[in-house]
Tab-separated table of C-alpha atoms and ligand atoms in Angstrom:
chain	number	residue	atom	x	y	z
A	272	MET	CA	-12.528	-3.384	16.338
A	273	GLN	CA	-11.166	-6.906	16.481
A	274	SER	CA	-8.031	-7.779	18.378
A	275	PRO	CA	-4.887	-7.289	16.246
A	276	ARG	CA	-3.686	-10.041	13.880
A	277	SER	CA	-6.860	-12.132	13.951
A	278	THR	CA	-7.855	-13.422	10.524
A	279	SER	CA	-11.208	-14.541	11.865
A	280	LEU	CA	-14.510	-12.732	11.306
A	281	SER	CA	-16.086	-14.623	14.149
A	282	GLY	CA	-19.237	-12.919	15.377
A	283	ARG	CA	-19.041	-10.122	12.831
A	284	HIS	CA	-21.860	-8.834	10.648
A	285	VAL	CA	-20.669	-8.100	7.130
A	286	LEU	CA	-22.464	-6.239	4.335
A	287	VAL	CA	-21.127	-6.713	0.789
A	288	THR	CA	-22.396	-4.653	-2.153
A	289	GLY	CA	-22.423	-6.160	-5.638
A	290	ALA	CA	-22.549	-9.561	-3.949
A	291	ASN	CA	-23.934	-11.692	-6.755
A	292	GLY	CA	-20.776	-12.383	-8.742
A	293	GLY	CA	-17.085	-11.637	-9.252
A	294	LEU	CA	-15.279	-10.361	-6.182
A	295	GLY	CA	-18.571	-9.858	-4.319
A	296	GLU	CA	-19.471	-13.535	-4.365
A	297	GLN	CA	-16.003	-14.334	-2.979
A	298	PHE	CA	-16.523	-11.802	-0.189
A	299	VAL	CA	-19.704	-13.637	0.785
A	300	ALA	CA	-18.116	-17.111	0.595
A	301	GLN	CA	-14.904	-16.253	2.454
A	302	GLY	CA	-16.831	-14.183	5.013
A	303	LEU	CA	-18.767	-17.328	5.900
A	304	GLU	CA	-15.584	-19.451	5.919
A	305	ARG	CA	-13.989	-17.021	8.379
A	306	GLY	CA	-16.909	-17.359	10.763
A	307	ALA	CA	-19.028	-14.246	10.166
A	308	ALA	CA	-22.267	-14.415	12.146
A	309	LYS	CA	-24.182	-12.839	9.267
A	310	VAL	CA	-23.413	-11.681	5.733
A	311	TYR	CA	-25.782	-9.262	4.024
A	312	ALA	CA	-25.451	-9.966	0.302
A	313	ALA	CA	-26.567	-6.713	-1.316
A	314	ALA	CA	-27.374	-6.595	-5.020
A	315	ARG	CA	-29.565	-4.881	-7.572
A	316	SER	CA	-31.431	-8.162	-8.084
A	317	THR	CA	-31.270	-10.470	-5.106
A	318	ARG	CA	-30.599	-14.179	-5.539
A	319	SER	CA	-30.979	-17.129	-3.183
A	320	TRP	CA	-28.076	-18.351	-1.031
A	321	ASP	CA	-27.708	-21.765	0.558
A	322	ASP	CA	-26.373	-20.652	3.960
A	323	PRO	CA	-28.817	-19.365	6.594
A	324	ARG	CA	-26.296	-16.746	7.697
A	325	VAL	CA	-26.656	-14.961	4.341
A	326	VAL	CA	-29.361	-12.299	4.126
A	327	ALA	CA	-30.079	-11.072	0.605
A	328	LEU	CA	-30.628	-7.316	0.442
A	329	ASP	CA	-31.964	-5.201	-2.424
A	330	LEU	CA	-29.572	-2.338	-3.030
A	331	ASP	CA	-29.021	-0.201	-6.097
A	332	LEU	CA	-26.279	2.343	-5.440
A	333	THR	CA	-27.842	4.848	-7.806
A	334	ASP	CA	-31.059	4.971	-5.746
A	335	PRO	CA	-30.685	7.849	-3.246
A	336	GLU	CA	-33.200	6.175	-0.886
A	337	ALA	CA	-31.347	2.832	-0.863
A	338	PRO	CA	-28.822	3.590	1.923
A	339	ALA	CA	-31.537	4.503	4.471
A	340	ARG	CA	-33.426	1.313	3.620
A	341	ALA	CA	-30.221	-0.735	3.949
A	342	VAL	CA	-29.429	0.812	7.345
A	343	ALA	CA	-32.945	0.000	8.558
A	344	ALA	CA	-32.641	-3.588	7.315
A	345	ALA	CA	-29.075	-4.163	8.572
A	346	PRO	CA	-28.553	-2.206	11.814
A	347	ASP	CA	-26.056	-4.749	13.185
A	348	VAL	CA	-23.421	-4.311	10.439
A	349	ASP	CA	-19.854	-3.892	11.673
A	350	VAL	CA	-18.021	-4.580	8.395
A	351	LEU	CA	-19.170	-2.642	5.324
A	352	ILE	CA	-17.568	-3.728	2.054
A	353	ASN	CA	-18.107	-1.273	-0.787
A	354	ASN	CA	-17.448	-3.635	-3.662
A	355	ALA	CA	-19.996	-2.724	-6.369
A	356	ALA	CA	-18.891	-0.601	-9.307
A	357	ILE	CA	-19.302	-0.264	-13.047
A	358	ALA	CA	-16.628	-0.181	-15.766
A	359	PRO	CA	-18.383	0.364	-19.120
A	360	SER	CA	-16.363	-1.009	-22.037
A	361	ASP	CA	-16.658	2.160	-24.160
A	362	ASP	CA	-15.724	4.477	-21.291
A	363	THR	CA	-13.302	7.311	-22.083
A	364	ILE	CA	-12.548	10.492	-20.141
A	365	THR	CA	-13.228	12.493	-23.324
A	366	GLY	CA	-16.623	10.801	-23.705
A	367	PRO	CA	-20.128	12.155	-23.105
A	368	GLU	CA	-20.599	13.913	-19.790
A	369	GLU	CA	-23.825	11.989	-19.187
A	370	GLU	CA	-21.872	8.701	-19.233
A	371	LEU	CA	-19.136	10.088	-16.958
A	372	ARG	CA	-21.832	11.190	-14.513
A	373	ARG	CA	-23.389	7.705	-14.616
A	374	ILE	CA	-20.028	6.174	-13.696
A	375	PHE	CA	-19.462	8.677	-10.891
A	376	GLU	CA	-23.028	8.227	-9.632
A	377	THR	CA	-22.305	4.525	-8.992
A	378	ASN	CA	-18.596	4.357	-8.213
A	379	PHE	CA	-18.248	7.606	-6.279
A	380	PHE	CA	-21.528	9.156	-5.091
A	381	GLY	CA	-23.364	5.866	-4.551
A	382	THR	CA	-20.408	4.414	-2.645
A	383	LEU	CA	-19.885	7.564	-0.580
A	384	ARG	CA	-23.608	7.842	0.202
A	385	LEU	CA	-23.656	4.288	1.516
A	386	SER	CA	-20.472	4.850	3.549
A	387	ASN	CA	-21.914	7.967	5.154
A	388	ALA	CA	-25.219	6.240	5.895
A	389	PHE	CA	-23.473	3.316	7.604
A	390	ALA	CA	-20.844	5.370	9.454
A	391	PRO	CA	-23.084	5.857	12.538
A	392	VAL	CA	-24.038	2.167	12.401
A	393	LEU	CA	-20.375	1.149	12.445
A	394	GLY	CA	-19.783	3.600	15.289
A	395	ALA	CA	-22.683	2.187	17.295
A	396	ASN	CA	-21.388	-1.343	16.720
A	397	GLY	CA	-17.961	-0.775	18.219
A	398	GLY	CA	-16.238	1.149	15.425
A	399	GLY	CA	-16.150	-1.613	12.869
A	400	THR	CA	-14.505	-1.645	9.469
A	401	LEU	CA	-15.187	0.173	6.215
A	402	LEU	CA	-13.481	-1.555	3.287
A	403	ASN	CA	-13.543	0.219	-0.070
A	404	ILE	CA	-12.595	-1.707	-3.197
A	405	LEU	CA	-10.638	0.748	-5.321
A	406	SER	CA	-8.295	0.030	-8.216
A	407	ALA	CA	-4.726	0.548	-9.395
A	408	ALA	CA	-6.498	2.735	-11.969
A	409	ALA	CA	-6.773	5.314	-9.158
A	410	TRP	CA	-3.028	5.828	-9.644
A	411	ILE	CA	-2.292	4.793	-13.234
A	412	SER	CA	-4.620	7.289	-14.969
A	413	MET	CA	-6.152	4.935	-17.526
A	414	PRO	CA	-7.925	7.432	-19.776
A	415	THR	CA	-11.365	6.587	-18.408
A	416	GLY	CA	-14.115	7.965	-16.227
A	417	TYR	CA	-13.796	4.702	-14.274
A	418	ALA	CA	-10.178	5.534	-13.317
A	419	ALA	CA	-11.169	9.079	-12.357
A	420	SER	CA	-14.023	7.756	-10.203
A	421	LYS	CA	-11.648	5.359	-8.422
A	422	ALA	CA	-9.111	8.158	-7.858
A	423	ALA	CA	-11.879	10.264	-6.335
A	424	MET	CA	-12.981	7.349	-4.159
A	425	TRP	CA	-9.372	6.755	-3.053
A	426	SER	CA	-9.259	10.335	-1.836
A	427	ALA	CA	-12.666	9.981	-0.155
A	428	THR	CA	-11.542	6.739	1.511
A	429	ASN	CA	-8.557	8.498	3.060
A	430	ALA	CA	-10.786	11.404	4.113
A	431	LEU	CA	-13.288	9.036	5.719
A	432	ARG	CA	-10.432	7.439	7.686
A	433	LEU	CA	-9.765	10.810	9.282
A	434	GLN	CA	-13.440	11.586	9.818
A	435	LEU	CA	-14.201	8.239	11.451
A	436	GLU	CA	-11.011	7.910	13.480
A	437	GLY	CA	-12.744	9.290	16.582
A	438	GLN	CA	-15.332	6.505	16.592
A	439	GLY	CA	-12.687	3.805	16.143
A	440	THR	CA	-13.583	2.774	12.587
A	441	GLN	CA	-10.880	1.024	10.583
A	442	VAL	CA	-11.078	2.434	7.034
A	443	VAL	CA	-9.300	0.257	4.472
A	444	GLY	CA	-8.665	1.043	0.806
A	445	LEU	CA	-7.881	-1.903	-1.488
A	446	LEU	CA	-6.061	-1.246	-4.752
A	447	VAL	CA	-5.447	-3.934	-7.345
A	448	GLY	CA	-4.815	-4.350	-11.071
A	449	MET	CA	-6.490	-7.008	-13.178
A	450	ILE	CA	-8.654	-9.617	-11.430
A	451	ASP	CA	-10.262	-12.557	-13.182
A	452	THR	CA	-13.949	-11.545	-12.947
A	453	PRO	CA	-16.700	-10.710	-15.465
A	454	MET	CA	-15.514	-7.055	-15.400
A	455	THR	CA	-12.288	-7.980	-17.214
A	456	ALA	CA	-13.705	-10.634	-19.549
A	457	GLY	CA	-12.584	-8.584	-22.575
A	458	TRP	CA	-8.954	-8.298	-21.454
A	459	ASP	CA	-6.443	-10.974	-22.452
A	460	VAL	CA	-3.821	-10.140	-19.810
A	461	PRO	CA	-2.444	-11.820	-16.689
A	462	LYS	CA	-4.973	-11.565	-13.869
A	463	VAL	CA	-5.002	-12.496	-10.203
A	464	THR	CA	-7.835	-14.559	-8.764
A	465	ALA	CA	-10.786	-13.034	-6.932
A	466	ALA	CA	-10.114	-15.504	-4.102
A	467	SER	CA	-6.573	-14.170	-3.535
A	468	VAL	CA	-7.759	-10.544	-3.459
A	469	VAL	CA	-10.551	-11.271	-0.989
A	470	ALA	CA	-8.228	-13.290	1.275
A	471	GLN	CA	-5.848	-10.296	1.503
A	472	ALA	CA	-8.790	-7.956	2.132
A	473	TYR	CA	-10.107	-10.045	5.020
A	474	ASP	CA	-6.607	-10.453	6.489
A	475	ALA	CA	-6.443	-6.637	6.556
A	476	VAL	CA	-9.802	-6.401	8.336
A	477	GLY	CA	-8.392	-8.594	11.072
A	478	ASP	CA	-4.930	-7.089	11.454
A	479	GLY	CA	-5.620	-3.342	11.297
A	480	THR	CA	-3.991	-2.687	7.894
A	481	LEU	CA	-5.164	0.564	6.254
A	482	GLU	CA	-4.241	-0.021	2.612
A	483	VAL	CA	-4.128	-3.311	0.727
A	484	LEU	CA	-2.092	-3.528	-2.472
A	485	ALA	CA	-3.440	-6.838	-3.686
A	486	ASP	CA	-1.151	-7.688	-6.611
A	487	GLY	CA	2.409	-7.211	-7.850
A	488	THR	CA	1.380	-4.607	-10.435
A	489	THR	CA	-0.073	-2.326	-7.779
A	490	ARG	CA	2.816	-2.815	-5.355
A	491	ASP	CA	5.270	-1.939	-8.165
A	492	LEU	CA	3.160	1.066	-9.163
A	493	LYS	CA	3.241	2.466	-5.636
A	494	THR	CA	7.045	2.434	-5.600
A	495	ARG	CA	7.064	4.507	-8.823
A	496	LEU	CA	4.733	7.271	-7.626
A	497	SER	CA	7.551	9.327	-6.130
A	498	THR	CA	9.402	9.604	-9.465
A	499	PRO	CA	9.110	12.916	-11.389
A	500	ALA	CA	6.077	13.172	-13.674
A	501	GLU	CA	8.356	13.507	-16.740
A	502	GLU	CA	9.654	10.010	-16.010
A	503	LEU	CA	6.502	8.494	-14.566
A	504	TYR	CA	4.008	9.363	-17.295
A	505	PRO	CA	5.958	8.064	-20.327
A	506	TRP	CA	6.194	4.771	-18.396
A	507	VAL	CA	2.478	4.911	-17.508
A	508	HIS	CA	1.577	5.576	-21.134
A	509	GLU	CA	3.667	2.598	-22.252
A	510	GLN	CA	1.780	0.365	-19.796
A	511	ILE	CA	-1.585	1.624	-21.018
A	512	ALA	CA	-0.606	1.159	-24.674
A	513	GLY	CA	0.469	-2.410	-23.823
A	514	LEU	CA	-2.872	-3.081	-22.155
A	515	ALA	CA	-4.880	-1.541	-24.994
A	516	ALA	CA	-3.108	-3.820	-27.471
A	517	THR	CA	-4.498	-6.873	-25.656
A	518	ARG	CA	-8.202	-5.985	-26.103
B	768	NAP	N1	-11.991	-7.044	-12.120
B	768	NAP	C1	-10.927	-6.257	-12.011
B	768	NAP	O1	-9.907	-6.413	-12.700
B	768	NAP	C2	-10.899	-5.172	-10.985
B	768	NAP	C3	-9.690	-4.494	-10.775
B	768	NAP	C4	-9.627	-3.500	-9.815
B	768	NAP	C5	-10.744	-3.206	-9.068
B	768	NAP	N2	-11.909	-3.875	-9.288
B	768	NAP	C6	-13.061	-3.517	-8.476
B	768	NAP	O2	-13.556	-4.669	-7.834
B	768	NAP	C7	-14.937	-4.481	-7.530
B	768	NAP	C8	-15.727	-5.709	-7.952
B	768	NAP	O3	-15.679	-5.813	-9.361
B	768	NAP	P1	-15.696	-7.200	-10.121
B	768	NAP	O4	-14.403	-7.341	-10.790
B	768	NAP	O5	-16.181	-8.280	-9.234
B	768	NAP	O6	-16.743	-6.870	-11.275
B	768	NAP	P2	-18.206	-7.374	-11.578
B	768	NAP	O7	-18.233	-8.852	-11.603
B	768	NAP	O8	-18.636	-6.596	-12.761
B	768	NAP	O9	-19.011	-6.920	-10.285
B	768	NAP	C9	-19.479	-5.630	-10.099
B	768	NAP	C10	-20.708	-5.719	-9.217
B	768	NAP	O10	-21.211	-4.388	-8.995
B	768	NAP	C11	-22.609	-4.453	-9.077
B	768	NAP	N3	-23.207	-3.170	-9.415
B	768	NAP	C12	-23.002	-2.426	-10.526
B	768	NAP	N4	-23.764	-1.327	-10.491
B	768	NAP	C13	-24.453	-1.367	-9.319
B	768	NAP	C14	-25.407	-0.532	-8.712
B	768	NAP	N5	-25.850	0.592	-9.296
B	768	NAP	N6	-25.916	-0.882	-7.509
B	768	NAP	C15	-25.509	-2.011	-6.906
B	768	NAP	N7	-24.622	-2.871	-7.441
B	768	NAP	C16	-24.109	-2.545	-8.641
B	768	NAP	C17	-22.882	-5.483	-10.157
B	768	NAP	O11	-24.195	-5.926	-9.998
B	768	NAP	P3	-25.073	-6.540	-11.180
B	768	NAP	O12	-24.812	-7.998	-11.079
B	768	NAP	O13	-26.463	-6.143	-10.811
B	768	NAP	O14	-24.603	-5.909	-12.452
B	768	NAP	C18	-21.829	-6.524	-9.854
B	768	NAP	O15	-22.309	-7.453	-8.898
B	768	NAP	C19	-15.342	-3.181	-8.238
B	768	NAP	O16	-15.311	-2.122	-7.310
B	768	NAP	C20	-14.242	-2.996	-9.264
B	768	NAP	O17	-14.091	-1.648	-9.645
B	768	NAP	C21	-12.019	-4.849	-10.219
């Protein structure tokens, strides 16, 4: 792991999933700005990049063979950023099981499979960092399969921290509300910038933080989690109704 409190990625080899747009593109750009030696930009359809330190990598999270291929192509990775996910617009927890499984296959199983495949790589490269992009929806129970998949991945992130402690891997979970990316194009609500979220994520990689709460909404939400369910959920439902009204 890096020395404490450094915000530099100097000499590090970063792999970002879902790298082509939104938060992923920011992870690539700011990784380069912070001095990464190499950034693997993983995506379902690779694109060209204008910095020789960027290596485009084909990676579809729903392909069970993809993690082994990625490990073979990127054996020097010491920062894995699980950023890719889907959030279908018609998603509801009472919806068709096939659709819920599709969401879980990407956001949970695909992400976990890649984490497990790269865990030995991170170990071999000095411990490294595993950064999972989660969501405030892990805690606010939006009535969607997406929220359930992020809650499951939050739990898995915390479990991986324990499992990988012995090899010195820093496992970071990032939770955040609305970010201004293509994923939230249909929501007319206040949003934070992708740049601000990524800056906080990379600061955490450098300073040993384990959980990043990347906006005010998520920080406020965390303080409410200890209140009794009879108080918490009426408030949660009010927030969700307010959000739904903006679509
Ligand atoms: N935007 C928000 O408000 C918000 C809030 C909280 C958390 N997040 C999280 O932030 C992360 C980034 O999302 P974003 O806002 O940047 O959304 P986005 O622009 O929709 O980006 C999602 C990325 O995931 C990729 N992806 C989807 N399915 C994939 C698969 N099967 N294999 C590989 N890549 C796949 C997409 O690739 P294609 O280009 O091929 O579709 C896309 O690049 C996600 O984990 C999301 O859940 C977002």
